[in-house]
Coordinates of C-alpha atoms and ligand atoms in Angstrom, one line a residue:
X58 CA 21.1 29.6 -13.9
X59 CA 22.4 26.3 -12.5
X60 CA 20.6 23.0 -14.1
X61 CA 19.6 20.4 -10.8
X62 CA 19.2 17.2 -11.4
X63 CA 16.3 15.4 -9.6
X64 CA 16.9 11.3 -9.1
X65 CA 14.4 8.2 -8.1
X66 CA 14.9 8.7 -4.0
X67 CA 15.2 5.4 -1.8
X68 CA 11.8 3.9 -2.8
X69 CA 11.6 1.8 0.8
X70 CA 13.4 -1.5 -0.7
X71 CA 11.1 -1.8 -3.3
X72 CA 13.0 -3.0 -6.2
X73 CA 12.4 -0.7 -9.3
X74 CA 9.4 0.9 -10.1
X75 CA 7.3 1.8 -13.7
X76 CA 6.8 5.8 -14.1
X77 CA 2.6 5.6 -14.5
X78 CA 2.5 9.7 -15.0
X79 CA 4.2 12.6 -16.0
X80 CA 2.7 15.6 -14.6
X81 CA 5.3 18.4 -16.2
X82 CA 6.8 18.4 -19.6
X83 CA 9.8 20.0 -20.9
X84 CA 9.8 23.6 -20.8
X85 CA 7.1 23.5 -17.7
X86 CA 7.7 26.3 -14.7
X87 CA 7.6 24.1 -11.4
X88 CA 7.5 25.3 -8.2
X89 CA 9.6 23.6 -5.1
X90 CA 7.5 20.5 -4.0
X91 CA 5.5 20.2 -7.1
X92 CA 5.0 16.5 -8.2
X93 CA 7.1 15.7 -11.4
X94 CA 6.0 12.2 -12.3
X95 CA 4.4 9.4 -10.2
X96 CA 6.2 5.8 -9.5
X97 CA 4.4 2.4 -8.5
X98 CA 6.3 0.1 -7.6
X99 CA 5.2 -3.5 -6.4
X100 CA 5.0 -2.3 -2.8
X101 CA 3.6 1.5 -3.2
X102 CA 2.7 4.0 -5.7
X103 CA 4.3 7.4 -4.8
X104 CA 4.5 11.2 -6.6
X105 CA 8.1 12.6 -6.7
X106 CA 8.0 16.2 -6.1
X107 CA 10.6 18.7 -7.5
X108 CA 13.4 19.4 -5.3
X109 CA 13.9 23.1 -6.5
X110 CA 11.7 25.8 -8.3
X111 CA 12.7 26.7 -11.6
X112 CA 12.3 25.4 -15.5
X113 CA 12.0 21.7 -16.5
X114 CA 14.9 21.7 -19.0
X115 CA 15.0 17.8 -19.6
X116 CA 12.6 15.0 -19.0
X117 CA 14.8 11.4 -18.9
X118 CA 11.8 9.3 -18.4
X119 CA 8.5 8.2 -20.3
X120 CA 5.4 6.6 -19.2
X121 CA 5.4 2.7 -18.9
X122 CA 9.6 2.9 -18.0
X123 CA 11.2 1.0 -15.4
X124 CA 13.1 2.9 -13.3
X125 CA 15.2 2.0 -10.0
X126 CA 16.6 4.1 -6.9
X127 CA 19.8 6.6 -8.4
X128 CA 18.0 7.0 -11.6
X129 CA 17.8 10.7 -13.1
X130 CA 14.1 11.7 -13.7
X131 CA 14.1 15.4 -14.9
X132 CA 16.3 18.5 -14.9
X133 CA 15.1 21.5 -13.7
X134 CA 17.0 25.1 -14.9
X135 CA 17.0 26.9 -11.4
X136 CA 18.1 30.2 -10.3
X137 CA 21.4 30.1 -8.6
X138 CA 20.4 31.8 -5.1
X139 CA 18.1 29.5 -5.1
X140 CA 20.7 25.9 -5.7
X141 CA 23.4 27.8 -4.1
X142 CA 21.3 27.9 -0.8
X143 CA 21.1 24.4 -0.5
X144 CA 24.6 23.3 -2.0
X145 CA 26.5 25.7 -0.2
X146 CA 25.7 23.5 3.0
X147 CA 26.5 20.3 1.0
X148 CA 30.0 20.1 1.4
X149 CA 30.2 17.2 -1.5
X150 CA 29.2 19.8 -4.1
X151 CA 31.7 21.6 -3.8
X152 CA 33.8 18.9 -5.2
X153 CA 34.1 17.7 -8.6
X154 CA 31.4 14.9 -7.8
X155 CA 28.3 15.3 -7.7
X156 CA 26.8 16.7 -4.8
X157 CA 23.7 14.5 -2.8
X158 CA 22.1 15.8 0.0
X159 CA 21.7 13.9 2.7
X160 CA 18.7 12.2 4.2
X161 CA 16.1 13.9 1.8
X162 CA 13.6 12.2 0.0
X163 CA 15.0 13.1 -3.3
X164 CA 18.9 13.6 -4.3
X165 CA 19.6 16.5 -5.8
X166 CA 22.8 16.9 -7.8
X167 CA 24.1 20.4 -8.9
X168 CA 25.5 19.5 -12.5
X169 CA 29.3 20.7 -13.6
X170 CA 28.6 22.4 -17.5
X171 CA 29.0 19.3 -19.7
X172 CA 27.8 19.3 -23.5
X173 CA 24.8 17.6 -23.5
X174 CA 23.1 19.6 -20.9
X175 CA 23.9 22.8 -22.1
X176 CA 24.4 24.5 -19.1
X177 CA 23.9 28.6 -19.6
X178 CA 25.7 30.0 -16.3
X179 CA 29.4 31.1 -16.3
X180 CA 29.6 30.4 -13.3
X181 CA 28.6 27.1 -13.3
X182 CA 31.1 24.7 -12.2
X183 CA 33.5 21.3 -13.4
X184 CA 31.9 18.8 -15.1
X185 CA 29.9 15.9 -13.3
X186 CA 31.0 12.4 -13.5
X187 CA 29.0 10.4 -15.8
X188 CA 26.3 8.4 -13.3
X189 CA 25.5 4.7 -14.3
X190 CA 21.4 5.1 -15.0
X191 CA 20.6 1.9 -13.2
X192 CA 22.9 0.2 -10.7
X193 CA 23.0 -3.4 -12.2
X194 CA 23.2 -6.1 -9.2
X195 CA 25.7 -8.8 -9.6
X196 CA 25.6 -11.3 -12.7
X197 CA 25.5 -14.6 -11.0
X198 CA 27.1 -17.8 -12.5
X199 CA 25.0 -18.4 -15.1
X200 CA 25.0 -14.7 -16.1
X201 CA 21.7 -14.0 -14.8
X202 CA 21.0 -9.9 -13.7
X203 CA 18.6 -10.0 -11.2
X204 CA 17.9 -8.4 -7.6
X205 CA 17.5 -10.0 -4.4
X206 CA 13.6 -9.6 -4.8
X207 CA 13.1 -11.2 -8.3
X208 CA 15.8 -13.9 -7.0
X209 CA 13.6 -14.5 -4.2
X210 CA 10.4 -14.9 -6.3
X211 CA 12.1 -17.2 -8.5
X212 CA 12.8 -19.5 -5.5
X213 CA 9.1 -19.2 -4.5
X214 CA 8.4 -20.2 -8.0
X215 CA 10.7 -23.0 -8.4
X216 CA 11.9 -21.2 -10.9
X217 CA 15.5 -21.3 -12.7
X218 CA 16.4 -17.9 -13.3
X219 CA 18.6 -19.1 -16.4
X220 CA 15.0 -20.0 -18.3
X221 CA 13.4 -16.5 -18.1
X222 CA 14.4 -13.5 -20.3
X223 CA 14.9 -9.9 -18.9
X224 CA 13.1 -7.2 -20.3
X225 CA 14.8 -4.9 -17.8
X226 CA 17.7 -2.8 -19.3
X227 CA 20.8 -4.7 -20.2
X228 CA 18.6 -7.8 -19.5
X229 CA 17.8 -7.4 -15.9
X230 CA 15.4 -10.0 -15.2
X231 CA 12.2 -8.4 -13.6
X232 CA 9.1 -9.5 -11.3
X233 CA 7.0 -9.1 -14.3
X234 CA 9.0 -11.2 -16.4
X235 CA 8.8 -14.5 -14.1
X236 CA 5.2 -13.4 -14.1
X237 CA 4.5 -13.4 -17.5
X238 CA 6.9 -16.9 -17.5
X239 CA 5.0 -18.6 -15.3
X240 CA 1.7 -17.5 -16.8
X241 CA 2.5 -18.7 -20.2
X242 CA 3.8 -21.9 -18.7
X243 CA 0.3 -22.8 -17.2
X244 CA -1.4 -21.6 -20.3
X245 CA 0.3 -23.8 -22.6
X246 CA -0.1 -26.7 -19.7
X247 CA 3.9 -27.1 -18.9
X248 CA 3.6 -26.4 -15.4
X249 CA 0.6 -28.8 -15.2
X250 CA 1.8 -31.6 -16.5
X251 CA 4.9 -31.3 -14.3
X252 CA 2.8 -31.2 -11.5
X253 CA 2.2 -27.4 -11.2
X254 CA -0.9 -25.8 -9.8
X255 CA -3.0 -27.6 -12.6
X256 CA -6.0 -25.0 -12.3
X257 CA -7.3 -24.8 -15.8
X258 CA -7.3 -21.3 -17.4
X259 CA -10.0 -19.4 -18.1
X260 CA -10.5 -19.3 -21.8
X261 CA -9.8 -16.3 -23.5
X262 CA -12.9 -14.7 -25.0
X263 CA -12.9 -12.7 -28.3
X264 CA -15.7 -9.6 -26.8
X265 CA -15.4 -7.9 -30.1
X266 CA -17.5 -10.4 -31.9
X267 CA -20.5 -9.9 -29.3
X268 CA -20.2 -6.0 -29.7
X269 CA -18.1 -3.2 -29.4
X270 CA -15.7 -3.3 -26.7
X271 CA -13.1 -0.7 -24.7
X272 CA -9.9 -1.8 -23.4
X273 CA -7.9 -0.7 -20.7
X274 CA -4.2 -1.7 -18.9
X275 CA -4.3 -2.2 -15.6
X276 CA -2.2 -0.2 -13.5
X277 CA 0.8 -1.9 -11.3
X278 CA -1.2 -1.6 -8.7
X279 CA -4.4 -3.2 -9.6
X280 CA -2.6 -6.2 -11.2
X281 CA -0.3 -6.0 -7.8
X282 CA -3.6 -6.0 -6.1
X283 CA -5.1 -8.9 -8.3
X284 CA -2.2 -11.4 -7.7
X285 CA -2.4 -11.2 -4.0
X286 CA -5.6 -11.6 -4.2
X287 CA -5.8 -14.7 -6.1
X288 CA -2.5 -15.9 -3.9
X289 CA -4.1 -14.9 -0.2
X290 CA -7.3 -17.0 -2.5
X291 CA -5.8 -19.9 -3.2
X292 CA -3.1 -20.8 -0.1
X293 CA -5.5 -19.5 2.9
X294 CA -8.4 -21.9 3.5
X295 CA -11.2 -19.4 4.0
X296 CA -14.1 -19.6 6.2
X297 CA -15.8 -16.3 7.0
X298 CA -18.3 -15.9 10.1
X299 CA -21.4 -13.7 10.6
X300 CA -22.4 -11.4 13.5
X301 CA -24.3 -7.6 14.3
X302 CA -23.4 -5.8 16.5
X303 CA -26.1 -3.4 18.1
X304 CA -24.4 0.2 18.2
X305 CA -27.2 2.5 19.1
X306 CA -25.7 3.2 22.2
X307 CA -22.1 3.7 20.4
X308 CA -23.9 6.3 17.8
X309 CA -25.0 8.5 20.4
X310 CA -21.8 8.6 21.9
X311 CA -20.1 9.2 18.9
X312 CA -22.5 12.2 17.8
X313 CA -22.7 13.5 21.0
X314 CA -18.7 13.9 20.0
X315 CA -19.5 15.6 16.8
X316 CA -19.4 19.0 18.4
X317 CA -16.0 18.3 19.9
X318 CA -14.5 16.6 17.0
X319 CA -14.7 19.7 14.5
X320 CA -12.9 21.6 17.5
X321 CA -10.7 19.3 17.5
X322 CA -10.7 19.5 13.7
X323 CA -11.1 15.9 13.3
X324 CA -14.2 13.8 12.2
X325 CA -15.1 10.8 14.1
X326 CA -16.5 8.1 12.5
X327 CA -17.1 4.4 13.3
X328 CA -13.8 3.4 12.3
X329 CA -11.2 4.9 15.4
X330 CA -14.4 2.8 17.5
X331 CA -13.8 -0.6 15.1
X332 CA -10.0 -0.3 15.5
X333 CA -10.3 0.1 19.3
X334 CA -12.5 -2.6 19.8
X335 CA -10.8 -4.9 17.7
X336 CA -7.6 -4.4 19.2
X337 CA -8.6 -5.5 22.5
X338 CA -10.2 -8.6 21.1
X339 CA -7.2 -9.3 19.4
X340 CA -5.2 -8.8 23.1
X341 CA -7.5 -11.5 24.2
X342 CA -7.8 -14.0 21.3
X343 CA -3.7 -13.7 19.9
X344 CA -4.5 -16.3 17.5
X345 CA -6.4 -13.9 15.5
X346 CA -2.9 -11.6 15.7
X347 CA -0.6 -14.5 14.6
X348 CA 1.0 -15.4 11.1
X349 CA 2.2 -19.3 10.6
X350 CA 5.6 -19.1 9.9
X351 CA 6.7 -19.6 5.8
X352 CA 7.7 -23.4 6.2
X353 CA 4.0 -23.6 7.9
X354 CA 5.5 -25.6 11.2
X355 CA 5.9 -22.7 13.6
X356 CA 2.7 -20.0 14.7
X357 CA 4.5 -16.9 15.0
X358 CA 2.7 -14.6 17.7
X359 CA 2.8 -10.9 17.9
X360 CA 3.6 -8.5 21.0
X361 CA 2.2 -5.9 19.4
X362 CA -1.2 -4.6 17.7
X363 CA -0.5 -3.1 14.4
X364 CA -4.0 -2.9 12.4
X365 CA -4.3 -2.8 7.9
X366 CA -7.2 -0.5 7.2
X367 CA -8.4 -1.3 3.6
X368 CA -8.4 2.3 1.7
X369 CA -10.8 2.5 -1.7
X370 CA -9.0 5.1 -3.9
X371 CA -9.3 5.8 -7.9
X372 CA -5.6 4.1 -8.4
X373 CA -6.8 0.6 -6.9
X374 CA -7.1 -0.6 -3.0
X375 CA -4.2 0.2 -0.3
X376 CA -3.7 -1.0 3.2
X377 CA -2.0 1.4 4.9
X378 CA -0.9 0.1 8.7
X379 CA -2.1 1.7 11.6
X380 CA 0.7 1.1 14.5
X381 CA 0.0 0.2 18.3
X382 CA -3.9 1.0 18.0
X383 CA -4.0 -0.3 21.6
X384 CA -2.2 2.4 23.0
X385 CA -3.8 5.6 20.8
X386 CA -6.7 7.1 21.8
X387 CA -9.8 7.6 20.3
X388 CA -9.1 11.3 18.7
X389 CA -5.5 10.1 17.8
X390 CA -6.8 6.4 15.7
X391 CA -9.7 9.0 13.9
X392 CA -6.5 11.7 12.8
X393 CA -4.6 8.6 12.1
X394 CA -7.7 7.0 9.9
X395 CA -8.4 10.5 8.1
X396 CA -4.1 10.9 7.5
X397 CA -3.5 7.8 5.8
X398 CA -6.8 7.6 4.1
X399 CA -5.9 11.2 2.8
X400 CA -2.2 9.9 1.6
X401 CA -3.6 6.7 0.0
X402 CA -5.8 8.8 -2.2
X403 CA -3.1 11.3 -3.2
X404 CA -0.4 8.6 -3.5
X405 CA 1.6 9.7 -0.7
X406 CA 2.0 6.3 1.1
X407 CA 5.6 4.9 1.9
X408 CA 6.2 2.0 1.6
X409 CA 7.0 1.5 5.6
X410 CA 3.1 2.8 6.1
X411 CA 2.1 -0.2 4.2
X412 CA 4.2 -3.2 6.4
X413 CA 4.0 -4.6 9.5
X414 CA 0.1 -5.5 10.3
X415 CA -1.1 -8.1 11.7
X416 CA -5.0 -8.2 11.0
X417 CA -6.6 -5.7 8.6
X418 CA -10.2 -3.9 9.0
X419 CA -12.2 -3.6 5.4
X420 CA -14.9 -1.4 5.8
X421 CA -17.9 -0.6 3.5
X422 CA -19.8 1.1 6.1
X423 CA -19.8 4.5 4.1
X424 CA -20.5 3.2 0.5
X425 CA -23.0 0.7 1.5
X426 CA -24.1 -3.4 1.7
X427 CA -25.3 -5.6 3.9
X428 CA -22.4 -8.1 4.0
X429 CA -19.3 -9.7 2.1
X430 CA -16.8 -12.0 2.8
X431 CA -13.0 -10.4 2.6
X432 CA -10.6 -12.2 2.0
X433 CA -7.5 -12.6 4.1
X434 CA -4.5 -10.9 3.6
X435 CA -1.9 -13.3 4.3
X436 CA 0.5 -14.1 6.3
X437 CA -2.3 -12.2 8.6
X438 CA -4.7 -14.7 9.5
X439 CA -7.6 -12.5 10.3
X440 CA -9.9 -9.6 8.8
X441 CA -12.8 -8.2 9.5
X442 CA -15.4 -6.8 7.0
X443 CA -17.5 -3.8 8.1
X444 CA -21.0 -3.3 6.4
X445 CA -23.3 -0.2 6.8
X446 CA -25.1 0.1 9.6
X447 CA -28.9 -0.1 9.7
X448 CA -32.2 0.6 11.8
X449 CA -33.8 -3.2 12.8
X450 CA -36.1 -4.6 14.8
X451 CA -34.6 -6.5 17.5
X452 CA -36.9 -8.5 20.2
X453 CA -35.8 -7.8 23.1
X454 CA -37.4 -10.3 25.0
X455 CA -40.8 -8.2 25.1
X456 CA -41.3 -6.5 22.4
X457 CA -39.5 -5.3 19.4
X458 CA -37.2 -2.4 19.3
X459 CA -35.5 -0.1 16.4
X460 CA -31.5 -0.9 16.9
X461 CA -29.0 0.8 15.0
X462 CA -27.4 -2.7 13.8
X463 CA -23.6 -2.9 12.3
X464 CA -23.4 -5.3 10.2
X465 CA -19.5 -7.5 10.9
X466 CA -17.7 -10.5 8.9
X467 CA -15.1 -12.1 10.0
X468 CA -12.8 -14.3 7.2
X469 CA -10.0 -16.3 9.0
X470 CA -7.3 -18.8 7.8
X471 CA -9.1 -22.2 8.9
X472 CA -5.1 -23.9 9.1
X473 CA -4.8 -21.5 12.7
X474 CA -7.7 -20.6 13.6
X475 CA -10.5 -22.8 14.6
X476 CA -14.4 -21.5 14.6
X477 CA -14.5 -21.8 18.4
X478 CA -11.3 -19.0 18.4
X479 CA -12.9 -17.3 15.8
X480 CA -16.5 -17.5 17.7
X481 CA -15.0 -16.1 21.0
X482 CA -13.1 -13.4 19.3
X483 CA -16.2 -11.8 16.9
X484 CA -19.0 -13.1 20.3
X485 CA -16.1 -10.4 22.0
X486 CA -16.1 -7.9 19.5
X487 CA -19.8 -7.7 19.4
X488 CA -20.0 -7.1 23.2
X489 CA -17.4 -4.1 23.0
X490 CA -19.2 -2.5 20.3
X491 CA -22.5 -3.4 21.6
X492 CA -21.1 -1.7 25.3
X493 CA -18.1 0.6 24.4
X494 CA -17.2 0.8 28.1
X495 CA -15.9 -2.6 27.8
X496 CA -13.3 -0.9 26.2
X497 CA -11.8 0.7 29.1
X498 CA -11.5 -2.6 31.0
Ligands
CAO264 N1 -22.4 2.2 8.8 C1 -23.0 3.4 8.5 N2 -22.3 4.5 8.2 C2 -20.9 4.5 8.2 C3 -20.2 3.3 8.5 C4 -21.0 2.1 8.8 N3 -20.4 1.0 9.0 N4 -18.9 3.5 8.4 C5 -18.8 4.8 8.1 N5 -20.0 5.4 8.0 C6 -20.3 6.8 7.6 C7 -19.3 7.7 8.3 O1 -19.8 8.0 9.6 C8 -19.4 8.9 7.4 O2 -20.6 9.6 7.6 P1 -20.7 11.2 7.6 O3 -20.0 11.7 6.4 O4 -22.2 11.4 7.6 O5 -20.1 11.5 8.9 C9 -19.6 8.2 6.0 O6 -20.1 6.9 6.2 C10 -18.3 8.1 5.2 O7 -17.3 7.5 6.0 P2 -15.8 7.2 5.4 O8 -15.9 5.9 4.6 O9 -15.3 8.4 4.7 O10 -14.9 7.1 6.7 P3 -14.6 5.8 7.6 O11 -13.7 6.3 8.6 O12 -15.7 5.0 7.9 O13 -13.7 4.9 6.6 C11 -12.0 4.3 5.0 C12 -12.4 5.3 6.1 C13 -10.6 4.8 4.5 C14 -11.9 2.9 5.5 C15 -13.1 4.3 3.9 O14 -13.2 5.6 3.3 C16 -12.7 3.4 2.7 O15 -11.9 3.6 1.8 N6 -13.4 2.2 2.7 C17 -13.3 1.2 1.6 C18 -12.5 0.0 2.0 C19 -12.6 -1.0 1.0 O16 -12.5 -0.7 -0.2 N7 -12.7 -2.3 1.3 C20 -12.9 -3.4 0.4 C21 -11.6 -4.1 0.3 S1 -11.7 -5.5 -0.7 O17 -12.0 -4.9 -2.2

């Protein structure tokens, strides 16, 4: 029996993250791949599976802890085939250091007997060298532990680092504590009167006295979600525009495709038809595909189409990032829709599938409505809110007809994009939707 300790892997530059869930608990049999706790940072939430089968011997982490990349998570008891197998090609554990596997999503360290871990095996090797728990960046002058992230919040801020305390170990100063800084500053006024924000707060309301109440945290990623959202709220001047697009035509198409879609053992909804279309509107309107650049002086245009598709799941709202929709097909933008809808909802996003777009598609179509404005998800300057489609009369210059009508908003930031740009581009959208053989020109 050889004890395997299994770390925090490279969590995509995010810059710590809070273990949300423990799924095993000391004592637990695990299997190889089975998810030991789940992480959120501020840029994903992810599981962490177990890097070998075997016995969960410790457990170094509790729910609500911060924990960064390098950190030890659990120790699993394993056979030794089983460790032996993969260290044997590790030529670093052979050594007296631990040894870390290269290039896998999770370090795994074979641990030398030392007294705290108890190892059981004779045959278990030298001890390990003690591992720092968290890597601590650089104090800075005025003794001040922060990362490059929390550094670079604090600048967006205003912020001097030196006024906020850490809550992070040793003091590390974390994103939640500027938060919490800067909301207590606007509550008690301070930032106001020095010429803050100034938006008064919402008063806080005592519930219990009207009846009897629950309460709930929100998790990371809802209040990750929520800040955004009121940021994307407040800096982008919104105005949202209102069109239908008539996709009777489409519908057939696309269940005339049903039959070849479960062949393909794929499902084709609207969406892969959406992405499509708007990614050749987006060719021909690359206003709608710009960002402004950060000191707002520069518009920042983009060679290439990479779409945000809004994903409802039980653990709050991702938008993972659909790359080059203008070269994919049909069949590959519906596997790419029902792949990183499916990882959203398990928690299996990286951070990487969640960077890079440059206009995002919301869509209620399945859940239902007949509009809403979304709101944009800066430094994008466009998205586009889907609705469910419906049966409606349209005239059609005679008489009415029943047309399958899709419902489309279209939010835009108002300092780039003008209503003519924004006209064109949805007036466009509608015709490709409306005509899907527009899409091949
Ligand atoms: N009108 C009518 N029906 C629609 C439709 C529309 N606009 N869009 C989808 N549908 C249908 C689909 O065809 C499917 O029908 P069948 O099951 O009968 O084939 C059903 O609704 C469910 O589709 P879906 O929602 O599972 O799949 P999708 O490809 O349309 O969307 C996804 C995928 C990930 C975008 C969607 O599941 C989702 O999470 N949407 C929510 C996005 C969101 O929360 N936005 C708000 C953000 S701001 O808070």
């Amino acid at each position: 029996m050889a004890k395997i300790i299994v770390k925090v892997p490279d969590i995509g530059g995010a810059e710590g993250a809070e273990v949300i869930e423990l799924l095993v608990a000391v004592g637990d049999v695990v299997e190889l791949e089975q998810s030991l706790i789940v992480l959120e940072s501020d840029k994903a939430s992810m599981e962490i599976p177990a890097t070998v089968a075997g016995t969960v011997a410790e457990l170094l982490v509790s729910e609500g802890k911060e924990v960064c990349e390098g950190d030890v998570i659990v120790v699993i008891e394993s056979e030794t085939a089983n460790v032996l197998e993969v260290t044997a090609t590790d030529p670093v554990a052979e050594a007296d250091s631990p040894g870390v596997l290269p290039a896998t999503d999770t370090d795994i360290n074979v641990l030398r007997p030392e007294p705290e871990l108890e190892p059981t095996s004779a045959t278990a090797v030298k001890k390990a060298p003690q591992q720092s728990p968290i890597e601590l960046p650089d104090r800075d002058d005025n003794s001040v532990y922060a990362g490059p992230a929390v550094r670079k919040l604090a600048r967006e801020f205003g912020l001097d680092l030196s006024e906020v305390s850490g809550s992070g170990p040793k003091g590390r100063l974390m994103k939640q504590d500027l938060h919490a800084f800067v909301q207590k500053a606007l509550s008690s006024g301070a930032v106001g009167a020095t010429g803050g924000a100034g938006i008064p707060p919402v008063p806080d309301v005592d519930f219990s006295a009207f009846g009897e109440i629950r309460t709930e945290p929100l998790t990371k990623m809802a209040k990750l979600t929520g800040a955004n959202m009121q940021r994307n709220w407040l800096n982008v001047p919104h105005v949202t525009q209102f069109d239908d697009a008539d996709i009777t035509e489409l519908e057939a198409f696309r269940k005339g495709l049903k039959g070849e879609a479960e062949k393909r053992g794929t499902k084709l909804t609207p969406m892969p038809f959406l992405l499509k279309a708007c990614a050749v509107a987006l060719r021909d309107n690359p206003k709608l595909c710009s960002s402004l650049s950060g000191d707002g002086k520069t518009l920042i245009y983009k060679n290439y189409i990479h779409l945000g598709m809004a994903v409802d799941t039980p653990a709050g709202l991702f938008v993972p990032v659909i790359r080059d929709v203008d070269k994919k097909s049909l069949w590959d933008l519906a596997d790419e829709v029902i792949e990183l809808a499916g990882k959203a909802r398990d928690r299996k996003l990286r951070p990487d599938e969640m960077r890079g777009g440059c206009f995002t598609l919301s869509s209620l179509g399945g859940i239902g409505g007949r509009g809403f404005t979304p709101i944009v998800n800066a430094p994008e300057v466009g998205i586009l809110g889907v609705s469910k489609a419906d049966i409606h009369p349209v005239w059609d210059g005679e008489e009415f007809k029943p047309r399958q009508m899709l419902p489309l908003a279209l939010s835009y930031d108002h300092r780039v994009v003008n209503g003519g740009d924004a006209g064109r581009f949805l007036t466009q959208l509608v015709a490709l939707l409306s005509d899907i053989r527009r899409l091949a020109l």
